[in-house]
Structure formats: structure tokens, C-alpha cells
XYZ file of N, CA and C in Angstrom:
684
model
N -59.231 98.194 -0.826
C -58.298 97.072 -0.853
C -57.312 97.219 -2.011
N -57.946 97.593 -3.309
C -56.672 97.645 -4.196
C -55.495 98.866 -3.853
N -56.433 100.202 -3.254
C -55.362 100.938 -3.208
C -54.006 100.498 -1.847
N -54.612 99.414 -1.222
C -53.679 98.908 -0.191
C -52.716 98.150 -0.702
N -53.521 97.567 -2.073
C -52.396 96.479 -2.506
C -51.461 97.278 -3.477
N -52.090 98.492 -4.264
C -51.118 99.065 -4.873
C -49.785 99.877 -3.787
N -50.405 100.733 -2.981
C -49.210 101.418 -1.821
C -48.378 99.875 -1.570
N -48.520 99.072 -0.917
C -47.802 97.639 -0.389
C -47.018 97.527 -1.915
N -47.505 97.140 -3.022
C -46.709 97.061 -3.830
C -45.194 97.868 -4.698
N -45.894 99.452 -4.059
C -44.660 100.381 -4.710
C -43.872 100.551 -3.317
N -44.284 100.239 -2.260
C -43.256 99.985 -0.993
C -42.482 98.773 -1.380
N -43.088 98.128 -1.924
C -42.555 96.675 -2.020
C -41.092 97.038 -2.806
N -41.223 97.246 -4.231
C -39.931 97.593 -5.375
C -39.231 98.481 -4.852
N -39.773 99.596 -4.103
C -39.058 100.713 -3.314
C -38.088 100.226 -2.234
N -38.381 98.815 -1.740
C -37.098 98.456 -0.921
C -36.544 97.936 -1.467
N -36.838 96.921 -2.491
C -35.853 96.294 -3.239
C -34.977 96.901 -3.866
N -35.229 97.604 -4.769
C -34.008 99.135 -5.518
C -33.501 99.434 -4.734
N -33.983 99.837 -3.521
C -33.281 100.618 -2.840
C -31.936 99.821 -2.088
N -32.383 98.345 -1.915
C -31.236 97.373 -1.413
C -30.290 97.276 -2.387
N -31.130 96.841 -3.994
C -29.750 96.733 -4.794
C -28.893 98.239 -4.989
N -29.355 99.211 -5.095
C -28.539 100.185 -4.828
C -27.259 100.203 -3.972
N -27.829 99.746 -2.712
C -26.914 100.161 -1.366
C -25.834 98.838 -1.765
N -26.594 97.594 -1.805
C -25.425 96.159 -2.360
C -24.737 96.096 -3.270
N -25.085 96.871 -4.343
C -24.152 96.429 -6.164
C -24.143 97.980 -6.576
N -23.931 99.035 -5.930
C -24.109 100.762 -5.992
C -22.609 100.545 -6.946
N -21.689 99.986 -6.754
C -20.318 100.207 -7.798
C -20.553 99.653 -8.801
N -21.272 98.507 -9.183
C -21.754 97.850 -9.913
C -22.689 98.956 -11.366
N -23.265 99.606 -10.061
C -24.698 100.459 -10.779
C -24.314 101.028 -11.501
N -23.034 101.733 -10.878
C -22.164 103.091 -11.213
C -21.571 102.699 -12.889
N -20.714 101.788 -12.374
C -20.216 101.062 -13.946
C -20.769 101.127 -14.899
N -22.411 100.233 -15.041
C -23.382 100.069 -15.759
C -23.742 101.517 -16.242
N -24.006 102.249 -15.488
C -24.592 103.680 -15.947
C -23.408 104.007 -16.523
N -22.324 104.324 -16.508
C -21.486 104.957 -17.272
C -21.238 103.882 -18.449
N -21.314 102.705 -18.589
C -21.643 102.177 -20.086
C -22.602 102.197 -20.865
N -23.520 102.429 -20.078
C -24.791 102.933 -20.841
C -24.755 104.265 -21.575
N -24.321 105.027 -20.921
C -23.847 106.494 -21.313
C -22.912 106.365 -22.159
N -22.179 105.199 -22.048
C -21.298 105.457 -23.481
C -21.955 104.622 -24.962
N -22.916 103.699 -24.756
C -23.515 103.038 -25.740
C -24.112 104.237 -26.163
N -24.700 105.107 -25.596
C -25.585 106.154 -25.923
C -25.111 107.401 -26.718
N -23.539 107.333 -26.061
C -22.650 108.754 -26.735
C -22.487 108.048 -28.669
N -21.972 106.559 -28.417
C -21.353 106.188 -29.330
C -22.614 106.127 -30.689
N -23.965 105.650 -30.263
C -24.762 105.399 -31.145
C -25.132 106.893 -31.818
N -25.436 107.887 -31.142
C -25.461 109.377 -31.283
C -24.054 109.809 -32.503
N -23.113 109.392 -32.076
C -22.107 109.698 -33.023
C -22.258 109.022 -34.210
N -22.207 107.844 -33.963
C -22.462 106.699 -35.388
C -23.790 107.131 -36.138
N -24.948 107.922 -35.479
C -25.507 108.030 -36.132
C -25.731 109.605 -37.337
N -24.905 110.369 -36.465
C -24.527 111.494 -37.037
C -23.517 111.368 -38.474
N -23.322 110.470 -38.531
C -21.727 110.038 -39.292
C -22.414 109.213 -40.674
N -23.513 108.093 -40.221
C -24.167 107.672 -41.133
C -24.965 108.467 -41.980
N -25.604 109.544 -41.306
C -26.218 110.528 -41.540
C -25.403 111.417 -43.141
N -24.007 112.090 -42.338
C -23.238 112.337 -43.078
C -22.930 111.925 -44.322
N -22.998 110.383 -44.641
C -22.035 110.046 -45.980
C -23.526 109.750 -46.459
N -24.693 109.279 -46.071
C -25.792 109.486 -46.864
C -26.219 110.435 -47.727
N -26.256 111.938 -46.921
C -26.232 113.201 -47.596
C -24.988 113.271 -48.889
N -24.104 112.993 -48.133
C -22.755 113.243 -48.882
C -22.979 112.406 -50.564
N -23.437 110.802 -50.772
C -23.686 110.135 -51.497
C -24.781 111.108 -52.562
N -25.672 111.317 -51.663
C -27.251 111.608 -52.609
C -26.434 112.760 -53.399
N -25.860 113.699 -52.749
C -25.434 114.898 -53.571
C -24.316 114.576 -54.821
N -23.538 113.643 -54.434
C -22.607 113.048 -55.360
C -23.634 112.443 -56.899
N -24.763 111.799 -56.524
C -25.465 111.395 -57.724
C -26.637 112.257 -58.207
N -26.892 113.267 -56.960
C -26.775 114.559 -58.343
C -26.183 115.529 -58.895
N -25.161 115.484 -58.285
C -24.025 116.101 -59.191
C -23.657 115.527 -60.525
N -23.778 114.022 -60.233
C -23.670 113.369 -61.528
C -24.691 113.211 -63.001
N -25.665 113.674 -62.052
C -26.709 113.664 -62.788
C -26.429 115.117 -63.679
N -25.869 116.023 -64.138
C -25.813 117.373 -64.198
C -26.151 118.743 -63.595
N -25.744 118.631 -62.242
C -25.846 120.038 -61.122
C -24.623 120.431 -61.358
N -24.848 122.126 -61.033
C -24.148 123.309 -61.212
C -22.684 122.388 -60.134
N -21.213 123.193 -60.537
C -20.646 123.448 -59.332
C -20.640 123.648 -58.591
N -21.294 125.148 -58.382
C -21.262 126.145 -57.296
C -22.569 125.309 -56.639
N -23.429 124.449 -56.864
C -24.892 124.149 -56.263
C -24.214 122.841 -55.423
N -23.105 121.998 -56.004
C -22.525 121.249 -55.764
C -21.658 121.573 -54.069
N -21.059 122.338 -54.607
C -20.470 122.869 -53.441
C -21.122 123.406 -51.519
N -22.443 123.859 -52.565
C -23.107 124.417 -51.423
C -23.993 123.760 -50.474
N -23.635 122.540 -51.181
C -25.003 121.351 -50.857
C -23.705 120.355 -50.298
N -22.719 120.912 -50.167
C -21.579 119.428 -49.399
C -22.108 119.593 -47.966
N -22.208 119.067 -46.846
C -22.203 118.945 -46.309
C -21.092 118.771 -45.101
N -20.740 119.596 -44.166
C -19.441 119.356 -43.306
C -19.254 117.767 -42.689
N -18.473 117.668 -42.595
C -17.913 116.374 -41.773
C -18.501 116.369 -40.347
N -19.070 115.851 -39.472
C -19.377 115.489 -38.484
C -18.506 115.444 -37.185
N -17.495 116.879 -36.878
C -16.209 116.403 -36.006
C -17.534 115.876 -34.631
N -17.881 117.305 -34.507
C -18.755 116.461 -32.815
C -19.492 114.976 -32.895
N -19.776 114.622 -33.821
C -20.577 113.262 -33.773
C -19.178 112.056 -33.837
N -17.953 112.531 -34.384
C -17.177 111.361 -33.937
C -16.339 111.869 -32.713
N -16.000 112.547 -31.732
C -15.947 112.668 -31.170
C -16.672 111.837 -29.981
N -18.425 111.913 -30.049
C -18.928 111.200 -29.192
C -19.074 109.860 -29.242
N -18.291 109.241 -30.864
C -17.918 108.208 -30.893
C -16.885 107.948 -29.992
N -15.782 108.232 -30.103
C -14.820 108.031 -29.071
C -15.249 108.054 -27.470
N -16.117 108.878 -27.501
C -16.166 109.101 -25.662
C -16.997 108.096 -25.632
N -17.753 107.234 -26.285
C -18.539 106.506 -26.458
C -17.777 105.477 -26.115
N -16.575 105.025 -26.883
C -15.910 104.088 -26.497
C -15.441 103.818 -25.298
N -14.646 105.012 -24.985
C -14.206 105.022 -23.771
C -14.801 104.760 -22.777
N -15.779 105.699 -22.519
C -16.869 105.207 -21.659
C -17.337 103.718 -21.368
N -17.551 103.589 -22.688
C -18.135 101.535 -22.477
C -17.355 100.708 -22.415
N -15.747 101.157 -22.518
C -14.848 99.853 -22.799
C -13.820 100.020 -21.233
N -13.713 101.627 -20.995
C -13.215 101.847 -19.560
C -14.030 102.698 -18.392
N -15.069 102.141 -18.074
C -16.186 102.788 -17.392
C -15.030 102.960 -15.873
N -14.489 101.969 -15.144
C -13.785 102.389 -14.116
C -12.716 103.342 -13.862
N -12.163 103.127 -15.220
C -10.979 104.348 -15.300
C -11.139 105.569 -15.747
N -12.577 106.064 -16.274
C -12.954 106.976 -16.677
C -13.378 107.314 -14.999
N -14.572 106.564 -14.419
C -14.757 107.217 -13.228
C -13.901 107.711 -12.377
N -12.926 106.575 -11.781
C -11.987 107.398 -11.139
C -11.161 108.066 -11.289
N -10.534 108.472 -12.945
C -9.760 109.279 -13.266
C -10.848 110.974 -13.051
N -12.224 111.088 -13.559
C -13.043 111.855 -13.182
C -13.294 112.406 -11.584
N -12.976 111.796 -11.235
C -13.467 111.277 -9.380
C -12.175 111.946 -8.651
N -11.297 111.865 -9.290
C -9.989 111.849 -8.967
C -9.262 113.555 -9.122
N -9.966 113.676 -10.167
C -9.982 115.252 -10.668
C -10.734 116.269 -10.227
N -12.052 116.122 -9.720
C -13.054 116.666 -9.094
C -12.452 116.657 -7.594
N -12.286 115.810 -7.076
C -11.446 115.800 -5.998
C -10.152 116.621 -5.868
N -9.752 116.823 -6.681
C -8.319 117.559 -6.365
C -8.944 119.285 -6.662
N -9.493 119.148 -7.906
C -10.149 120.579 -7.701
C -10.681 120.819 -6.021
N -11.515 120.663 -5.628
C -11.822 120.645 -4.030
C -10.790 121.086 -2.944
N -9.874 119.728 -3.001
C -9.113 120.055 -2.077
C -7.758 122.062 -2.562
N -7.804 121.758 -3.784
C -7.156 122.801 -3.747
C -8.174 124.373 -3.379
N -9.481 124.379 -4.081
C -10.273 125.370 -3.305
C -10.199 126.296 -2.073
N -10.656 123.926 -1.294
C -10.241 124.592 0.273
C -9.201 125.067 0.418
N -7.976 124.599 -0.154
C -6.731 125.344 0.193
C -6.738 127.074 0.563
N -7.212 127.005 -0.294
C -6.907 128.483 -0.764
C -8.176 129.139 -0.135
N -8.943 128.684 0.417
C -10.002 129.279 1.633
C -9.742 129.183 3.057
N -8.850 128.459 3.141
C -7.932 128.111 4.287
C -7.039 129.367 4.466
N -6.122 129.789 3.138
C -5.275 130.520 3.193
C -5.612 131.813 2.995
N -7.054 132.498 2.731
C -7.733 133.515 2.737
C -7.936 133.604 4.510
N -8.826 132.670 5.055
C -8.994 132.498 6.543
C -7.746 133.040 7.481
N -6.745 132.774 7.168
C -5.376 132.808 7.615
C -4.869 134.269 7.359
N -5.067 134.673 6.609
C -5.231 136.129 6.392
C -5.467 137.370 6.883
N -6.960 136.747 6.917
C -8.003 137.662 7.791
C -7.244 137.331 8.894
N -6.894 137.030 9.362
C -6.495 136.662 11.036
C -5.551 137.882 11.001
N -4.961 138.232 9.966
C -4.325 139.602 11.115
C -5.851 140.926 11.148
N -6.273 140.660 10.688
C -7.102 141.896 10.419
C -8.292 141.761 11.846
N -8.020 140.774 12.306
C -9.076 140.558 13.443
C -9.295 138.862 13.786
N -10.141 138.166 14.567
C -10.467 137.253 15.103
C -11.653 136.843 13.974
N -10.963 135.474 13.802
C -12.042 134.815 12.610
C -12.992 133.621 13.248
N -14.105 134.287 14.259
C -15.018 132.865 14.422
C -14.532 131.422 13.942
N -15.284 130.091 14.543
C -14.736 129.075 14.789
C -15.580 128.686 13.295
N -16.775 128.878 13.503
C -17.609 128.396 12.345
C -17.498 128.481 11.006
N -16.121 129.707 11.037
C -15.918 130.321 9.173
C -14.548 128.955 8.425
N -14.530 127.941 9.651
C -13.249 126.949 9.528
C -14.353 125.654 9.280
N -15.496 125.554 9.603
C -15.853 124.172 9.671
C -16.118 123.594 7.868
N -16.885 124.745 7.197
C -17.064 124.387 5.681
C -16.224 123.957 5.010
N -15.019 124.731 5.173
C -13.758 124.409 4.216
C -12.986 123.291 4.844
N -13.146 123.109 6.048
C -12.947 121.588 6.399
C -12.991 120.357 6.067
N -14.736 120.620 6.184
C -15.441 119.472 5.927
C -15.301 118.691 4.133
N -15.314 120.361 3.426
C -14.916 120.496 2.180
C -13.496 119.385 1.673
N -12.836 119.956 2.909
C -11.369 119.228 2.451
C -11.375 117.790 2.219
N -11.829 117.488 3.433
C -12.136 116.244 3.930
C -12.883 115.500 3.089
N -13.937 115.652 2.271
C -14.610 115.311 1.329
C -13.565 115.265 0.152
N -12.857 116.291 -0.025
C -11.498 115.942 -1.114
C -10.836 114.885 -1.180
N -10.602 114.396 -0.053
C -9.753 113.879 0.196
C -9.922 112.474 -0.120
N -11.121 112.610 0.360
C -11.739 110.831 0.375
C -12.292 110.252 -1.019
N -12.319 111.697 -1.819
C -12.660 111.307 -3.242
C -11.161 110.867 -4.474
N -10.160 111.381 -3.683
C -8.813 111.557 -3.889
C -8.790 110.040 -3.872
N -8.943 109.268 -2.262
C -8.396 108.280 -1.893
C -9.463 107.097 -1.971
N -10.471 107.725 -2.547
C -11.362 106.368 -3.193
C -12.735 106.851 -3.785
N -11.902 107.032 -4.904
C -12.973 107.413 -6.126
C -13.982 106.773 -6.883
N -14.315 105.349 -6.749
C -15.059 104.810 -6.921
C -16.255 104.905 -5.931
N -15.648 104.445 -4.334
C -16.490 104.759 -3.967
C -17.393 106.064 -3.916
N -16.434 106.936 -4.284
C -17.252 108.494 -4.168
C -17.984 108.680 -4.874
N -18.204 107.604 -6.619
C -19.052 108.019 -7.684
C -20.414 107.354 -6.980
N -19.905 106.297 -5.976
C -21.441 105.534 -6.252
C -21.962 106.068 -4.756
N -21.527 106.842 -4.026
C -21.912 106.925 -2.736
C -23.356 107.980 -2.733
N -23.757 108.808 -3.873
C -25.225 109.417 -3.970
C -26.203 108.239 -4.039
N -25.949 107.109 -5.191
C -26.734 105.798 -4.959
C -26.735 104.917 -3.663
N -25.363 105.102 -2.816
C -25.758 104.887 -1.620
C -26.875 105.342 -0.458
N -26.513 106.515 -1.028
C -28.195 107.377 -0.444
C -29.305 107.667 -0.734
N -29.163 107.629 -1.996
C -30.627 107.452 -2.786
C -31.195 105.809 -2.323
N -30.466 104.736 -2.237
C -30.783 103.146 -1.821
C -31.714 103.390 -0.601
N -30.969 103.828 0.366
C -31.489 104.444 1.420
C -32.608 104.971 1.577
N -32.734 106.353 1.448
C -34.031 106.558 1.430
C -34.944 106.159 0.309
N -34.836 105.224 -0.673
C -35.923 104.749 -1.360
C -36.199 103.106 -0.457
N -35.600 102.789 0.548
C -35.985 102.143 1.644
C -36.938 102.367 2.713
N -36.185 103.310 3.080
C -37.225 104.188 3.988
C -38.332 104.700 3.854
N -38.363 105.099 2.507
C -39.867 105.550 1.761
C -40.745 104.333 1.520
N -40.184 103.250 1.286
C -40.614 101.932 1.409
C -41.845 101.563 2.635
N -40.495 101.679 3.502
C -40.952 100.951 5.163
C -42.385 101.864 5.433
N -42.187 103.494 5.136
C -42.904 104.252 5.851
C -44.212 104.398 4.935
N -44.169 104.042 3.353
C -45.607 103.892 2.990
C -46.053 102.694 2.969
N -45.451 101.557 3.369
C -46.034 100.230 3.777
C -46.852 100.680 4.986
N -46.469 101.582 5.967
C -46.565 101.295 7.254
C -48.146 102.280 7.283
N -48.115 103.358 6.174
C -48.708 104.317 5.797
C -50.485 103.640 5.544
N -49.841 103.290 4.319
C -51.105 102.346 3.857
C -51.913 101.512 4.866
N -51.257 100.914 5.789
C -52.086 99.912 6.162
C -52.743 100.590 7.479
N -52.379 101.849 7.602
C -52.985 102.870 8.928
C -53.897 103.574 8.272
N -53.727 103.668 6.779
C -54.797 104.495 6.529
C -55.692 103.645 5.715
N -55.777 101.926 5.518
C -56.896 100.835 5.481
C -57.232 101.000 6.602
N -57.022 101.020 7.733
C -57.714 100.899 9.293
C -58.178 102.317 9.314
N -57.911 103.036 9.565
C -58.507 104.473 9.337
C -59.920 104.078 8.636
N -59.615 104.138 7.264
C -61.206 103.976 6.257
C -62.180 102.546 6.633
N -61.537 101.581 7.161
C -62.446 100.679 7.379
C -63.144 101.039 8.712
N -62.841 101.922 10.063
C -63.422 102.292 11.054
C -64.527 103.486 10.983
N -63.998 104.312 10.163
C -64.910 104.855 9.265
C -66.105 104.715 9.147
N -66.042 103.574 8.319
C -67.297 103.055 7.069
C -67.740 102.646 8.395
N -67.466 101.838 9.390
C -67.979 100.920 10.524
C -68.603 101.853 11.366
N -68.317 103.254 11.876
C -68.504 104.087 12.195
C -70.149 105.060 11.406
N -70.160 104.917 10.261
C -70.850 105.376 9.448
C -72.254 104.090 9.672
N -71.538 103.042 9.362
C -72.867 102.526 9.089
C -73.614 102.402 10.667
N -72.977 102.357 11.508
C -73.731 102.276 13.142
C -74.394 103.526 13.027
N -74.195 104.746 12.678
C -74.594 105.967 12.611
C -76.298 106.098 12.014
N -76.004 105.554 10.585
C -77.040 105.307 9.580
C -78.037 104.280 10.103
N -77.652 103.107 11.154
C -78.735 102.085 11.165
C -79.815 102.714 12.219
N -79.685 103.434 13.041
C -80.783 103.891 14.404
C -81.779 104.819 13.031
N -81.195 105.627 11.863
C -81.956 105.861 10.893
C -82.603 105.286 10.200
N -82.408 103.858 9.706
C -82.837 103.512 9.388
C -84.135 102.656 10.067
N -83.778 102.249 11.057
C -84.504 101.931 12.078
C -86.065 102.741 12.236
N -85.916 104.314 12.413
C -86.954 104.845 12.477
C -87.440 105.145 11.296
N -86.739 104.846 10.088
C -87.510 105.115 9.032
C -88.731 103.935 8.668
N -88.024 102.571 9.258
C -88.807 101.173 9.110
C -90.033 101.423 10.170
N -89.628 101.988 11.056
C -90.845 102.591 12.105
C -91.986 103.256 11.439
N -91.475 104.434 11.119
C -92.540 105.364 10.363
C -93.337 104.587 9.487
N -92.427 103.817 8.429
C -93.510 102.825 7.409
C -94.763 102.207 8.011
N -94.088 101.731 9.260
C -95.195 100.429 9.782
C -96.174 101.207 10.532
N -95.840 102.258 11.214
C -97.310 103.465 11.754
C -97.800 103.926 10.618
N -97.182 104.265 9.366
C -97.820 104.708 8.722
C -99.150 103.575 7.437
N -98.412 102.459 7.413
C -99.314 101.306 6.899
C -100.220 100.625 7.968
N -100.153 101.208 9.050
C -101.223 100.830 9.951
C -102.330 101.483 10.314
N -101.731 103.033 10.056
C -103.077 104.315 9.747
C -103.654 104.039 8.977
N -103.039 103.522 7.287
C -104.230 103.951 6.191
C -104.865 102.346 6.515
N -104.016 101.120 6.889
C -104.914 100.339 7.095
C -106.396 100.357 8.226
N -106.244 101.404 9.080
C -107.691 101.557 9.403
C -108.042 102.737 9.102
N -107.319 103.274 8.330
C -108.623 104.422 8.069
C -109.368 103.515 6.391
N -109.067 102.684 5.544
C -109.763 102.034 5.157
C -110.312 100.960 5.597
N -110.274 100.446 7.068
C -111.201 99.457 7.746
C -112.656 100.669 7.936
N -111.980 101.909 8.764
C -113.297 102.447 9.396
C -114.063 103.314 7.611
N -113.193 103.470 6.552
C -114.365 103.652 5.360
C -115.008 102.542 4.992
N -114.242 101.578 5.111
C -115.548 100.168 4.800
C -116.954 99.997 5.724
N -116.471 100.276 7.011
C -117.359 100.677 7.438
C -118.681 101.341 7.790
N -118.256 102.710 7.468
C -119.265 103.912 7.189
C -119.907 103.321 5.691
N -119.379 102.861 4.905
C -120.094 102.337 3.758
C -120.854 101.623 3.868
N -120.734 100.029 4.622
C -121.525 99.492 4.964
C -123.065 100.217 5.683
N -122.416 100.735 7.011
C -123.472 101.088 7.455
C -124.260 101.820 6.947
């Protein structure tokens, strides 16, 4: 029973995620890329704090009387990559949409120009001989996928969470459906088992009672012979 209630239960959250996915997936998208930038920015800020700490301690022992040259060697560089991920940090958390689709937008055009130019290889080969139908469908489909990331880039960031929603639905439905075939399974089983075991047990309660009925007369007929 618990493992029924645990499967029912991770089916359970497994559709729910999987709905808010498919319902608020642009939503998701947003969120994750501000998160990613709280994350770039704290990483930087913390590299930076890092920095003028070191930078300080060495300043008061320098003051204290350390060499130049020990002075020097003990500075510490400036932190360009850690403010850097300050900035992307910002960006990220303050323009999560315009970062995506300016990203979305770029990835997309890379694509479509690819296909281009697999198109125009295809086109090529054509004098050299007959180019099957099938060597056109990839760079097609390719394009076509460009295109739509071109012409709606938001949706294109969140459309893997559209499918991930999905089948963490489906994985849902099908170990709900799972579980409770394989409680009926084990409970027919056990039901199965114990009908099996009782005709055993049965003759074992048998044997007892022939057998407490032997020694009860074979000590009637020694009382006997004693007597007599």
C-alpha cells in the first residue's frame, strides 16, 4: 500500500509540473533566465568582494613593514571576469525577454543561413548527377525551424518546456496507471499463495490429530499391559 501511495503520489506532481510547464512555459523561461542572472551577478559580486579584501589585508601589511617587491607580488589582479558576470548578471535579471529573444533571434538566423548554404551545395551537385528527394528534407525542415525561431523567439525558448510538460504528464498518467496494475498484480498473488498454502496446511492439522491419536492409544494400551 505505501508503495501505491508513493507511485500515485510522484504521478501526482508529475502532472502537475508538467501542466504548469505546458500553461506558464514563457513565464518559466523568464524566471530561469533571472535566476541565471541572480546567479551570474552574485558569482561576480562575490569575486570582487573577494578582491578588495585581499587587496586591503595586503595594504596593512605593507603598512606594517613588508618588502616592496613582497608587496607587489602579493597584489592581487582585478577581477575583469567576475565583473563582467556582474553585468550579464544584470542584464539577464533586469532584461530576461530581450536577452531571450535577441538570443533566439540569433541562433535562428545562424540556421537559416546554414540551410542556405546546404541548399546551395544541393543545387550544385545537381549538375554532377540526380540528388535523391530525401538529401532536401533535413535542410528543409532545418529552415523551417529557422524561421519560426526568427518569427517567434520566445516561443522557441520555451517550446523544449513545452515538451518536457508533456511528457512529464504522460509519465504521470502511465505510472498512475502502472501502480495500481501492479497493486492488483501483488494482491492476486498473495490470494493466490495463500489458497495454495491452506490444502497444506490442512494436512499438516491432519497429521497432528492421527498422530495425537496414535500415542494417545499406544499409552491407553501401555496402561494396560501394566495393569494387567
Amino acid at each position: 500500500m505505501r508503495l501505491l501511495q508513493s507511485s500515485v503520489f510522484r504521478a501526482v506532481v508529475a502532472i502537475i509540473v508538467g501542466a504548469l510547464l505546458v500553461k506558464y512555459r514563457e513565464d518559466t523561461v523568464t524566471w530561469l533566465t533571472i535566476a541565471i542572472g541572480v546567479l551570474f551577478f552574485l558569482s561576480g559580486l562575490t569575486s570582487v568582494i573577494i578582491y578588495y579584501v585581499n587587496k586591503r589585508n595586503i595594504e596593512r601589511t605593507a603598512s606594517e613593514g613588508a618588502p616592496e617587491a613582497a608587496r607587489s607580488l602579493m597584489t592581487p589582479a582585478f577581477p575583469v571576469g567576475g565583473l563582467g558576470s556582474m553585468v550579464l548578471g544584470v542584464i539577464l535579471a533586469f532584461m530576461p525577454v530581450t536577452f531571450i529573444r535577441g538570443v533566439v533571434i540569433i541562433l535562428g538566423a545562424i540556421v537559416i543561413l546554414a540551410t542556405i548554404g546546404q541548399f546551395v551545395s544541393l543545387a550544385q551537385a545537381r549538375r554532377y548527377g540526380s540528388v535523391p528527394f530525401f538529401f532536401w528534407i533535413f535542410p528543409s525542415i532545418l529552415f523551417l525551424i529557422g524561421v519560426y525561431c526568427v518569427v517567434k523567439p520566445v516561443d522557441s525558448a520555451s517550446l523544449p518546456l513545452f515538451i518536457i510538460g508533456w511528457a512529464l504528464m504522460v509519465y504521470g498518467v502511465v505510472e498512475c496507471t502502472n501502480a495500481f496494475k501492479i497493486y492488483r498484480l501483488k494482491k492476486a498473488w498473495q490470494k493466490m499463495n495463500e489458497q495454495a498454502q491452506k490444502p497444506q496446511l490442512d494436512n499438516i492439522q491432519d497429521a497432528e490429530e492421527v498422530k495425537e491419536s496414535q500415542d494417545a492409544e499406544t499409552r491407553k494400551s501401555s496402561s494396560d499391559d501394566a495393569q494387567a
